[in-house]
């Protein structure tokens, strides 16, 4: 694979993780606010927003390395009506701008809480649209291994799975900082964290289950598809079989096995291993998703190419 394709891997993985993280963090904030109040919800989530923005910024920066001449990037949005790439870029930039706006409003508490909620909701919707347009780029008649609705399903599954476990790890890290700086609220934050982690673990297992179901369906599609699709399957079973198998194993270990232990540990009053489990689950799934995207790009075979 060349540098431009690696740039695509970094771009898609980090931007999808950012969208998923924004959705998950918004959900966590919503429920924590109703249980412990707005102040505790903000304390739990405000620090995590910075991590999301950093990941998003790195992802958008990586996208420039996919272009032959980054200075001409603005020209890619000149055909919104007929180009999936233009729609992806426009929705991605819009999501990034709205995310930055929301972070600024939230950090400096500008406007009412309801106003910030509206901005967050609009940002989340644009993020979902962005991932959709991102997946649509690859649904080309000349690329049978990509030209299937399963591409969109897998992109959304990656978005949510990465978002769920990234937020799990970020919340644990944020709680540790809070406990050092504000010991008076440590007990409340710890209680809210354990509740959030339990639901994060359940969501992780569910999303991994979706990927486990989709994978054999996708392989069957390749095996019964046109010659180019079958050639992609042959690549997957041949020179890239180790990457494919490793992706499945690491994804299962992180999203299911460690998630089970994460749930069990979050139900107890102690948090001795909670951080290690959360970080470990996220790291394994991140590696698995990078491998999945690597195989996605490396095994495609175009018709007539």
PDB file of C-alpha atoms in Angstrom:
ATOM      1  CA  UNK A   1       0.000   0.000   0.000  1.00  0.00           C
ATOM      2  CA  UNK A   2       1.190   3.511  -0.757  1.00  0.00           C
ATOM      3  CA  UNK A   3       1.291   6.568   1.472  1.00  0.00           C
ATOM      4  CA  UNK A   4      -2.004   7.917   0.133  1.00  0.00           C
ATOM      5  CA  UNK A   5      -3.868   4.737   1.099  1.00  0.00           C
ATOM      6  CA  UNK A   6      -2.372   4.824   4.604  1.00  0.00           C
ATOM      7  CA  UNK A   7      -3.544   8.422   4.822  1.00  0.00           C
ATOM      8  CA  UNK A   8      -7.037   7.187   3.966  1.00  0.00           C
ATOM      9  CA  UNK A   9      -6.869   4.584   6.735  1.00  0.00           C
ATOM     10  CA  UNK A  10      -5.861   7.208   9.300  1.00  0.00           C
ATOM     11  CA  UNK A  11      -8.446   9.679   7.996  1.00  0.00           C
ATOM     12  CA  UNK A  12     -11.397   7.281   8.010  1.00  0.00           C
ATOM     13  CA  UNK A  13     -10.541   5.627  11.323  1.00  0.00           C
ATOM     14  CA  UNK A  14      -9.941   8.858  13.251  1.00  0.00           C
ATOM     15  CA  UNK A  15     -12.893  10.768  11.816  1.00  0.00           C
ATOM     16  CA  UNK A  16     -15.272   7.846  12.367  1.00  0.00           C
ATOM     17  CA  UNK A  17     -13.972   7.457  15.911  1.00  0.00           C
ATOM     18  CA  UNK A  18     -14.540  11.183  16.463  1.00  0.00           C
ATOM     19  CA  UNK A  19     -18.121  10.991  15.230  1.00  0.00           C
ATOM     20  CA  UNK A  20     -18.816   7.899  17.317  1.00  0.00           C
ATOM     21  CA  UNK A  21     -17.191   9.441  20.376  1.00  0.00           C
ATOM     22  CA  UNK A  22     -19.267  12.601  20.012  1.00  0.00           C
ATOM     23  CA  UNK A  23     -22.463  10.540  19.805  1.00  0.00           C
ATOM     24  CA  UNK A  24     -21.559   8.350  22.775  1.00  0.00           C
ATOM     25  CA  UNK A  25     -20.357  11.230  24.950  1.00  0.00           C
ATOM     26  CA  UNK A  26     -23.555  13.150  24.213  1.00  0.00           C
ATOM     27  CA  UNK A  27     -25.593  10.128  25.293  1.00  0.00           C
ATOM     28  CA  UNK A  28     -23.572   9.742  28.494  1.00  0.00           C
ATOM     29  CA  UNK A  29     -23.959  13.457  29.275  1.00  0.00           C
ATOM     30  CA  UNK A  30     -27.730  13.249  28.723  1.00  0.00           C
ATOM     31  CA  UNK A  31     -28.239  10.464  31.264  1.00  0.00           C
ATOM     32  CA  UNK A  32     -25.692  11.713  33.810  1.00  0.00           C
ATOM     33  CA  UNK A  33     -27.364  15.147  33.784  1.00  0.00           C
ATOM     34  CA  UNK A  34     -30.672  13.550  34.695  1.00  0.00           C
ATOM     35  CA  UNK A  35     -29.134  11.510  37.497  1.00  0.00           C
ATOM     36  CA  UNK A  36     -26.599  13.883  39.010  1.00  0.00           C
ATOM     37  CA  UNK A  37     -27.287  17.309  37.507  1.00  0.00           C
ATOM     38  CA  UNK A  38     -25.771  19.474  34.790  1.00  0.00           C
ATOM     39  CA  UNK A  39     -22.691  20.445  36.801  1.00  0.00           C
ATOM     40  CA  UNK A  40     -21.589  16.833  37.349  1.00  0.00           C
ATOM     41  CA  UNK A  41     -22.408  15.913  33.729  1.00  0.00           C
ATOM     42  CA  UNK A  42     -20.257  18.783  32.456  1.00  0.00           C
ATOM     43  CA  UNK A  43     -17.450  17.873  34.832  1.00  0.00           C
ATOM     44  CA  UNK A  44     -17.549  14.313  33.529  1.00  0.00           C
ATOM     45  CA  UNK A  45     -17.541  15.203  29.837  1.00  0.00           C
ATOM     46  CA  UNK A  46     -15.860  18.571  29.241  1.00  0.00           C
ATOM     47  CA  UNK A  47     -12.312  17.228  29.436  1.00  0.00           C
ATOM     48  CA  UNK A  48     -13.136  14.390  27.059  1.00  0.00           C
ATOM     49  CA  UNK A  49     -14.256  16.864  24.387  1.00  0.00           C
ATOM     50  CA  UNK A  50     -10.665  17.985  23.911  1.00  0.00           C
ATOM     51  CA  UNK A  51      -9.575  14.435  23.074  1.00  0.00           C
ATOM     52  CA  UNK A  52     -12.345  14.190  20.466  1.00  0.00           C
ATOM     53  CA  UNK A  53     -11.298  17.453  18.820  1.00  0.00           C
ATOM     54  CA  UNK A  54      -7.638  16.385  18.752  1.00  0.00           C
ATOM     55  CA  UNK A  55      -8.507  13.050  17.108  1.00  0.00           C
ATOM     56  CA  UNK A  56     -10.756  14.808  14.604  1.00  0.00           C
ATOM     57  CA  UNK A  57      -8.068  17.362  13.775  1.00  0.00           C
ATOM     58  CA  UNK A  58      -5.473  14.640  13.180  1.00  0.00           C
ATOM     59  CA  UNK A  59      -7.911  12.761  10.975  1.00  0.00           C
ATOM     60  CA  UNK A  60      -8.714  15.813   8.866  1.00  0.00           C
ATOM     61  CA  UNK A  61      -4.995  16.588   8.575  1.00  0.00           C
ATOM     62  CA  UNK A  62      -4.302  13.052   7.352  1.00  0.00           C
ATOM     63  CA  UNK A  63      -6.868  13.521   4.580  1.00  0.00           C
ATOM     64  CA  UNK A  64      -4.647  16.189   3.005  1.00  0.00           C
ATOM     65  CA  UNK A  65      -1.903  13.607   2.400  1.00  0.00           C
ATOM     66  CA  UNK A  66      -4.301  11.666   0.194  1.00  0.00           C
ATOM     67  CA  UNK A  67      -4.440  14.591  -2.227  1.00  0.00           C
ATOM     68  CA  UNK A  68      -1.830  15.031  -4.914  1.00  0.00           C
ATOM     69  CA  UNK A  69      -1.670  18.749  -4.099  1.00  0.00           C
ATOM     70  CA  UNK A  70      -3.154  19.714  -0.696  1.00  0.00           C
ATOM     71  CA  UNK A  71      -3.350  23.358  -1.804  1.00  0.00           C
ATOM     72  CA  UNK A  72      -6.053  22.364  -4.271  1.00  0.00           C
ATOM     73  CA  UNK A  73      -8.230  20.744  -1.592  1.00  0.00           C
ATOM     74  CA  UNK A  74     -10.845  23.498  -1.864  1.00  0.00           C
ATOM     75  CA  UNK A  75     -11.568  22.447  -5.463  1.00  0.00           C
ATOM     76  CA  UNK A  76     -12.887  19.083  -4.243  1.00  0.00           C
ATOM     77  CA  UNK A  77     -16.133  20.676  -3.024  1.00  0.00           C
ATOM     78  CA  UNK A  78     -17.067  22.267  -6.342  1.00  0.00           C
ATOM     79  CA  UNK A  79     -19.345  19.411  -7.462  1.00  0.00           C
ATOM     80  CA  UNK A  80     -21.699  18.787  -4.554  1.00  0.00           C
ATOM     81  CA  UNK A  81     -24.556  17.634  -6.762  1.00  0.00           C
ATOM     82  CA  UNK A  82     -22.656  14.980  -8.692  1.00  0.00           C
ATOM     83  CA  UNK A  83     -19.689  13.940  -6.566  1.00  0.00           C
ATOM     84  CA  UNK A  84     -19.764  11.720  -3.481  1.00  0.00           C
ATOM     85  CA  UNK A  85     -16.276  12.987  -2.625  1.00  0.00           C
ATOM     86  CA  UNK A  86     -17.497  16.594  -2.610  1.00  0.00           C
ATOM     87  CA  UNK A  87     -20.374  15.669  -0.306  1.00  0.00           C
ATOM     88  CA  UNK A  88     -18.011  13.817   2.017  1.00  0.00           C
ATOM     89  CA  UNK A  89     -15.617  16.757   2.229  1.00  0.00           C
ATOM     90  CA  UNK A  90     -18.374  19.316   2.762  1.00  0.00           C
ATOM     91  CA  UNK A  91     -20.102  17.260   5.472  1.00  0.00           C
ATOM     92  CA  UNK A  92     -16.759  16.454   7.127  1.00  0.00           C
ATOM     93  CA  UNK A  93     -15.650  20.079   7.250  1.00  0.00           C
ATOM     94  CA  UNK A  94     -19.106  21.109   8.500  1.00  0.00           C
ATOM     95  CA  UNK A  95     -18.917  18.500  11.262  1.00  0.00           C
ATOM     96  CA  UNK A  96     -15.449  19.697  12.272  1.00  0.00           C
ATOM     97  CA  UNK A  97     -16.526  23.359  12.385  1.00  0.00           C
ATOM     98  CA  UNK A  98     -19.657  22.569  14.384  1.00  0.00           C
ATOM     99  CA  UNK A  99     -17.688  20.356  16.771  1.00  0.00           C
ATOM    100  CA  UNK A 100     -15.199  23.161  17.410  1.00  0.00           C
ATOM    101  CA  UNK A 101     -18.056  25.602  17.907  1.00  0.00           C
ATOM    102  CA  UNK A 102     -19.742  23.312  20.410  1.00  0.00           C
ATOM    103  CA  UNK A 103     -16.513  22.731  22.340  1.00  0.00           C
ATOM    104  CA  UNK A 104     -15.948  26.494  22.568  1.00  0.00           C
ATOM    105  CA  UNK A 105     -19.519  27.083  23.758  1.00  0.00           C
ATOM    106  CA  UNK A 106     -19.334  24.236  26.243  1.00  0.00           C
ATOM    107  CA  UNK A 107     -15.928  25.039  27.685  1.00  0.00           C
ATOM    108  CA  UNK A 108     -16.633  28.729  28.176  1.00  0.00           C
ATOM    109  CA  UNK A 109     -20.316  28.134  29.012  1.00  0.00           C
ATOM    110  CA  UNK A 110     -21.515  30.550  26.355  1.00  0.00           C
ATOM    111  CA  UNK A 111     -25.294  30.695  25.995  1.00  0.00           C
ATOM    112  CA  UNK A 112     -27.802  28.522  27.798  1.00  0.00           C
ATOM    113  CA  UNK A 113     -27.456  24.784  28.314  1.00  0.00           C
ATOM    114  CA  UNK A 114     -30.376  24.227  25.937  1.00  0.00           C
ATOM    115  CA  UNK A 115     -28.654  26.232  23.213  1.00  0.00           C
ATOM    116  CA  UNK A 116     -25.559  24.089  23.601  1.00  0.00           C
ATOM    117  CA  UNK A 117     -27.726  20.973  23.451  1.00  0.00           C
ATOM    118  CA  UNK A 118     -29.181  22.146  20.130  1.00  0.00           C
ATOM    119  CA  UNK A 119     -25.706  22.787  18.703  1.00  0.00           C
ATOM    120  CA  UNK A 120     -24.582  19.347  19.927  1.00  0.00           C
ATOM    121  CA  UNK A 121     -27.605  17.669  18.333  1.00  0.00           C
ATOM    122  CA  UNK A 122     -27.032  19.383  14.974  1.00  0.00           C
ATOM    123  CA  UNK A 123     -23.347  18.429  15.137  1.00  0.00           C
ATOM    124  CA  UNK A 124     -24.230  14.800  15.843  1.00  0.00           C
ATOM    125  CA  UNK A 125     -26.660  14.653  12.904  1.00  0.00           C
ATOM    126  CA  UNK A 126     -24.055  16.139  10.555  1.00  0.00           C
ATOM    127  CA  UNK A 127     -21.543  13.579  11.841  1.00  0.00           C
ATOM    128  CA  UNK A 128     -23.899  10.706  11.025  1.00  0.00           C
ATOM    129  CA  UNK A 129     -24.429  12.139   7.535  1.00  0.00           C
ATOM    130  CA  UNK A 130     -20.668  12.534   7.128  1.00  0.00           C
ATOM    131  CA  UNK A 131     -20.032   8.833   7.810  1.00  0.00           C
ATOM    132  CA  UNK A 132     -22.771   7.930   5.327  1.00  0.00           C
ATOM    133  CA  UNK A 133     -21.196  10.020   2.575  1.00  0.00           C
ATOM    134  CA  UNK A 134     -17.806   8.611   3.514  1.00  0.00           C
ATOM    135  CA  UNK A 135     -19.044   5.067   2.901  1.00  0.00           C
ATOM    136  CA  UNK A 136     -20.855   6.027  -0.312  1.00  0.00           C
ATOM    137  CA  UNK A 137     -17.559   7.012  -1.959  1.00  0.00           C
ATOM    138  CA  UNK A 138     -16.605   3.343  -2.185  1.00  0.00           C
ATOM    139  CA  UNK A 139     -19.865   2.036  -3.623  1.00  0.00           C
ATOM    140  CA  UNK A 140     -18.722   2.009  -7.253  1.00  0.00           C
ATOM    141  CA  UNK A 141     -19.806  -0.391  -9.990  1.00  0.00           C
ATOM    142  CA  UNK A 142     -16.147  -0.859 -10.918  1.00  0.00           C
ATOM    143  CA  UNK A 143     -15.276  -1.999  -7.370  1.00  0.00           C
ATOM    144  CA  UNK A 144     -17.461  -5.057  -6.601  1.00  0.00           C
ATOM    145  CA  UNK A 145     -15.852  -5.751  -3.204  1.00  0.00           C
ATOM    146  CA  UNK A 146     -16.912  -2.266  -2.055  1.00  0.00           C
ATOM    147  CA  UNK A 147     -20.136  -1.852  -3.993  1.00  0.00           C
ATOM    148  CA  UNK A 148     -22.513  -3.250  -1.378  1.00  0.00           C
ATOM    149  CA  UNK A 149     -24.692  -1.788   1.411  1.00  0.00           C
ATOM    150  CA  UNK A 150     -22.532  -3.834   3.782  1.00  0.00           C
ATOM    151  CA  UNK A 151     -19.831  -1.194   3.312  1.00  0.00           C
ATOM    152  CA  UNK A 152     -22.109   1.393   4.902  1.00  0.00           C
ATOM    153  CA  UNK A 153     -23.068  -1.038   7.676  1.00  0.00           C
ATOM    154  CA  UNK A 154     -19.434  -1.781   8.519  1.00  0.00           C
ATOM    155  CA  UNK A 155     -18.479   1.905   8.484  1.00  0.00           C
ATOM    156  CA  UNK A 156     -21.250   2.716  10.951  1.00  0.00           C
ATOM    157  CA  UNK A 157     -20.380  -0.310  13.107  1.00  0.00           C
ATOM    158  CA  UNK A 158     -16.747   0.846  13.243  1.00  0.00           C
ATOM    159  CA  UNK A 159     -17.871   4.390  14.059  1.00  0.00           C
ATOM    160  CA  UNK A 160     -19.930   3.292  17.039  1.00  0.00           C
ATOM    161  CA  UNK A 161     -17.569   0.581  18.310  1.00  0.00           C
ATOM    162  CA  UNK A 162     -14.551   2.873  18.237  1.00  0.00           C
ATOM    163  CA  UNK A 163     -16.617   5.677  19.769  1.00  0.00           C
ATOM    164  CA  UNK A 164     -17.949   3.497  22.574  1.00  0.00           C
ATOM    165  CA  UNK A 165     -14.570   2.145  23.675  1.00  0.00           C
ATOM    166  CA  UNK A 166     -12.714   5.424  23.110  1.00  0.00           C
ATOM    167  CA  UNK A 167     -15.172   7.179  25.415  1.00  0.00           C
ATOM    168  CA  UNK A 168     -14.876   4.365  27.937  1.00  0.00           C
ATOM    169  CA  UNK A 169     -11.111   4.862  28.110  1.00  0.00           C
ATOM    170  CA  UNK A 170     -11.411   8.664  28.094  1.00  0.00           C
ATOM    171  CA  UNK A 171     -13.973   8.703  30.908  1.00  0.00           C
ATOM    172  CA  UNK A 172     -11.738   6.548  33.090  1.00  0.00           C
ATOM    173  CA  UNK A 173      -8.781   8.873  32.477  1.00  0.00           C
ATOM    174  CA  UNK A 174     -10.919  11.960  33.087  1.00  0.00           C
ATOM    175  CA  UNK A 175     -12.285  10.523  36.325  1.00  0.00           C
ATOM    176  CA  UNK A 176      -8.756   9.900  37.593  1.00  0.00           C
ATOM    177  CA  UNK A 177      -7.898  13.560  36.948  1.00  0.00           C
ATOM    178  CA  UNK A 178     -11.076  14.729  38.684  1.00  0.00           C
ATOM    179  CA  UNK A 179     -10.379  12.581  41.726  1.00  0.00           C
ATOM    180  CA  UNK A 180      -6.968  14.215  42.120  1.00  0.00           C
ATOM    181  CA  UNK A 181      -8.147  17.795  41.561  1.00  0.00           C
ATOM    182  CA  UNK A 182     -11.624  17.693  43.131  1.00  0.00           C
ATOM    183  CA  UNK A 183     -11.769  14.976  45.807  1.00  0.00           C
ATOM    184  CA  UNK A 184     -15.075  16.372  47.093  1.00  0.00           C
ATOM    185  CA  UNK A 185     -16.907  15.181  43.980  1.00  0.00           C
ATOM    186  CA  UNK A 186     -14.884  11.987  43.512  1.00  0.00           C
ATOM    187  CA  UNK A 187     -17.549   9.671  44.917  1.00  0.00           C
ATOM    188  CA  UNK A 188     -20.308  11.015  42.647  1.00  0.00           C
ATOM    189  CA  UNK A 189     -18.070  10.927  39.584  1.00  0.00           C
ATOM    190  CA  UNK A 190     -16.945   7.395  40.391  1.00  0.00           C
ATOM    191  CA  UNK A 191     -20.534   6.234  40.706  1.00  0.00           C
ATOM    192  CA  UNK A 192     -21.518   7.853  37.413  1.00  0.00           C
ATOM    193  CA  UNK A 193     -18.436   6.399  35.727  1.00  0.00           C
ATOM    194  CA  UNK A 194     -19.251   2.845  36.780  1.00  0.00           C
ATOM    195  CA  UNK A 195     -22.783   3.196  35.468  1.00  0.00           C
ATOM    196  CA  UNK A 196     -21.545   4.548  32.129  1.00  0.00           C
ATOM    197  CA  UNK A 197     -18.899   1.826  31.809  1.00  0.00           C
ATOM    198  CA  UNK A 198     -21.473  -0.920  32.299  1.00  0.00           C
ATOM    199  CA  UNK A 199     -23.548   0.369  29.385  1.00  0.00           C
ATOM    200  CA  UNK A 200     -20.408   0.919  27.313  1.00  0.00           C
ATOM    201  CA  UNK A 201     -19.409  -2.713  27.851  1.00  0.00           C
ATOM    202  CA  UNK A 202     -22.867  -3.927  26.805  1.00  0.00           C
ATOM    203  CA  UNK A 203     -22.822  -1.717  23.707  1.00  0.00           C
ATOM    204  CA  UNK A 204     -19.353  -2.976  22.798  1.00  0.00           C
ATOM    205  CA  UNK A 205     -20.459  -6.606  22.911  1.00  0.00           C
ATOM    206  CA  UNK A 206     -23.584  -5.822  20.859  1.00  0.00           C
ATOM    207  CA  UNK A 207     -21.638  -3.933  18.182  1.00  0.00           C
ATOM    208  CA  UNK A 208     -19.023  -6.655  17.939  1.00  0.00           C
ATOM    209  CA  UNK A 209     -21.890  -9.105  17.474  1.00  0.00           C
ATOM    210  CA  UNK A 210     -23.089  -7.079  14.485  1.00  0.00           C
ATOM    211  CA  UNK A 211     -19.627  -7.267  12.938  1.00  0.00           C
ATOM    212  CA  UNK A 212     -19.478 -11.015  13.550  1.00  0.00           C
ATOM    213  CA  UNK A 213     -22.811 -11.437  11.751  1.00  0.00           C
ATOM    214  CA  UNK A 214     -21.920  -9.127   8.859  1.00  0.00           C
ATOM    215  CA  UNK A 215     -18.492 -10.676   8.155  1.00  0.00           C
ATOM    216  CA  UNK A 216     -19.650 -14.113   6.867  1.00  0.00           C
ATOM    217  CA  UNK A 217     -22.422 -12.416   4.870  1.00  0.00           C
ATOM    218  CA  UNK A 218     -19.807 -10.205   3.242  1.00  0.00           C
ATOM    219  CA  UNK A 219     -17.507 -13.168   2.531  1.00  0.00           C
ATOM    220  CA  UNK A 220     -20.415 -15.050   0.967  1.00  0.00           C
ATOM    221  CA  UNK A 221     -21.188 -12.004  -1.178  1.00  0.00           C
ATOM    222  CA  UNK A 222     -17.596 -11.943  -2.426  1.00  0.00           C
ATOM    223  CA  UNK A 223     -17.603 -15.679  -3.100  1.00  0.00           C
ATOM    224  CA  UNK A 224     -20.753 -15.565  -5.216  1.00  0.00           C
ATOM    225  CA  UNK A 225     -20.077 -12.209  -6.865  1.00  0.00           C
ATOM    226  CA  UNK A 226     -18.343 -11.287 -10.122  1.00  0.00           C
ATOM    227  CA  UNK A 227     -14.789 -12.357 -10.886  1.00  0.00           C
ATOM    228  CA  UNK A 228     -13.305  -9.201  -9.366  1.00  0.00           C
ATOM    229  CA  UNK A 229     -15.143  -9.832  -6.078  1.00  0.00           C
ATOM    230  CA  UNK A 230     -13.921 -13.425  -6.020  1.00  0.00           C
ATOM    231  CA  UNK A 231     -10.401 -12.165  -6.669  1.00  0.00           C
ATOM    232  CA  UNK A 232     -10.755  -9.926  -3.611  1.00  0.00           C
ATOM    233  CA  UNK A 233     -11.823 -12.944  -1.552  1.00  0.00           C
ATOM    234  CA  UNK A 234      -8.810 -14.876  -2.844  1.00  0.00           C
ATOM    235  CA  UNK A 235      -6.536 -12.052  -1.689  1.00  0.00           C
ATOM    236  CA  UNK A 236      -8.232 -12.059   1.700  1.00  0.00           C
ATOM    237  CA  UNK A 237      -7.734 -15.804   2.047  1.00  0.00           C
ATOM    238  CA  UNK A 238      -4.211 -15.670   0.654  1.00  0.00           C
ATOM    239  CA  UNK A 239      -1.601 -12.969   1.184  1.00  0.00           C
ATOM    240  CA  UNK A 240      -3.759 -10.963   3.607  1.00  0.00           C
ATOM    241  CA  UNK A 241      -5.221 -13.848   5.619  1.00  0.00           C
ATOM    242  CA  UNK A 242      -3.036 -13.129   8.660  1.00  0.00           C
ATOM    243  CA  UNK A 243      -4.210  -9.512   8.827  1.00  0.00           C
ATOM    244  CA  UNK A 244      -7.831 -10.635   8.408  1.00  0.00           C
ATOM    245  CA  UNK A 245      -7.610 -13.308  11.129  1.00  0.00           C
ATOM    246  CA  UNK A 246      -5.693 -11.045  13.496  1.00  0.00           C
ATOM    247  CA  UNK A 247      -8.322  -8.355  13.044  1.00  0.00           C
ATOM    248  CA  UNK A 248     -11.105 -10.770  14.007  1.00  0.00           C
ATOM    249  CA  UNK A 249      -9.217 -12.140  17.015  1.00  0.00           C
ATOM    250  CA  UNK A 250      -8.168  -8.762  18.398  1.00  0.00           C
ATOM    251  CA  UNK A 251     -11.626  -7.297  17.814  1.00  0.00           C
ATOM    252  CA  UNK A 252     -13.273 -10.165  19.697  1.00  0.00           C
ATOM    253  CA  UNK A 253     -10.776 -10.001  22.562  1.00  0.00           C
ATOM    254  CA  UNK A 254     -11.198  -6.262  22.978  1.00  0.00           C
ATOM    255  CA  UNK A 255     -14.901  -5.788  22.293  1.00  0.00           C
ATOM    256  CA  UNK A 256     -16.200  -8.973  23.931  1.00  0.00           C
ATOM    257  CA  UNK A 257     -13.735 -10.681  26.274  1.00  0.00           C
ATOM    258  CA  UNK A 258     -12.317  -7.542  27.892  1.00  0.00           C
ATOM    259  CA  UNK A 259     -15.750  -5.907  27.739  1.00  0.00           C
ATOM    260  CA  UNK A 260     -17.179  -8.727  29.863  1.00  0.00           C
ATOM    261  CA  UNK A 261     -14.472  -8.186  32.477  1.00  0.00           C
ATOM    262  CA  UNK A 262     -15.018  -4.431  32.159  1.00  0.00           C
ATOM    263  CA  UNK A 263     -18.709  -4.869  32.970  1.00  0.00           C
ATOM    264  CA  UNK A 264     -17.968  -7.165  35.907  1.00  0.00           C
ATOM    265  CA  UNK A 265     -15.386  -4.800  37.351  1.00  0.00           C
ATOM    266  CA  UNK A 266     -17.677  -1.786  36.928  1.00  0.00           C
ATOM    267  CA  UNK A 267     -20.381  -3.433  39.030  1.00  0.00           C
ATOM    268  CA  UNK A 268     -18.131  -3.505  42.103  1.00  0.00           C
ATOM    269  CA  UNK A 269     -17.210  -0.563  44.312  1.00  0.00           C
ATOM    270  CA  UNK A 270     -13.492  -0.841  43.529  1.00  0.00           C
ATOM    271  CA  UNK A 271     -11.823   0.432  40.343  1.00  0.00           C
ATOM    272  CA  UNK A 272      -8.424  -1.205  40.602  1.00  0.00           C
ATOM    273  CA  UNK A 273      -8.468  -2.804  37.154  1.00  0.00           C
ATOM    274  CA  UNK A 274     -11.097  -0.635  35.509  1.00  0.00           C
ATOM    275  CA  UNK A 275      -8.596   1.645  33.824  1.00  0.00           C
ATOM    276  CA  UNK A 276      -6.402  -1.147  32.502  1.00  0.00           C
ATOM    277  CA  UNK A 277      -9.433  -2.976  31.122  1.00  0.00           C
ATOM    278  CA  UNK A 278     -10.847   0.136  29.469  1.00  0.00           C
ATOM    279  CA  UNK A 279      -7.510   1.125  27.915  1.00  0.00           C
ATOM    280  CA  UNK A 280      -6.795  -2.450  26.844  1.00  0.00           C
ATOM    281  CA  UNK A 281     -10.196  -2.944  25.208  1.00  0.00           C
ATOM    282  CA  UNK A 282      -9.884   0.312  23.299  1.00  0.00           C
ATOM    283  CA  UNK A 283      -6.314  -0.418  22.166  1.00  0.00           C
ATOM    284  CA  UNK A 284      -7.172  -3.904  20.885  1.00  0.00           C
ATOM    285  CA  UNK A 285     -10.248  -2.709  19.003  1.00  0.00           C
ATOM    286  CA  UNK A 286      -8.382   0.266  17.527  1.00  0.00           C
ATOM    287  CA  UNK A 287      -5.691  -2.068  16.171  1.00  0.00           C
ATOM    288  CA  UNK A 288      -8.391  -4.426  14.886  1.00  0.00           C
ATOM    289  CA  UNK A 289     -10.205  -1.628  13.076  1.00  0.00           C
ATOM    290  CA  UNK A 290      -6.974  -0.371  11.491  1.00  0.00           C
ATOM    291  CA  UNK A 291      -6.306  -3.917  10.268  1.00  0.00           C
ATOM    292  CA  UNK A 292      -9.878  -4.163   8.951  1.00  0.00           C
ATOM    293  CA  UNK A 293      -9.504  -0.935   6.986  1.00  0.00           C
ATOM    294  CA  UNK A 294      -6.078  -2.077   5.728  1.00  0.00           C
ATOM    295  CA  UNK A 295      -7.631  -5.282   4.372  1.00  0.00           C
ATOM    296  CA  UNK A 296     -10.528  -3.256   2.941  1.00  0.00           C
ATOM    297  CA  UNK A 297      -8.159  -1.175   0.806  1.00  0.00           C
ATOM    298  CA  UNK A 298      -5.519  -3.824   0.116  1.00  0.00           C
ATOM    299  CA  UNK A 299      -7.838  -6.536  -1.242  1.00  0.00           C
ATOM    300  CA  UNK A 300     -10.067  -4.557  -3.576  1.00  0.00           C
ATOM    301  CA  UNK A 301      -9.912  -5.567  -7.227  1.00  0.00           C
ATOM    302  CA  UNK A 302     -11.498  -3.280  -9.802  1.00  0.00           C
ATOM    303  CA  UNK A 303     -13.298  -4.359 -12.941  1.00  0.00           C
ATOM    304  CA  UNK A 304     -11.218  -3.594 -16.001  1.00  0.00           C
ATOM    305  CA  UNK A 305      -8.220  -2.532 -13.906  1.00  0.00           C
TER     306      UNK A 305
END
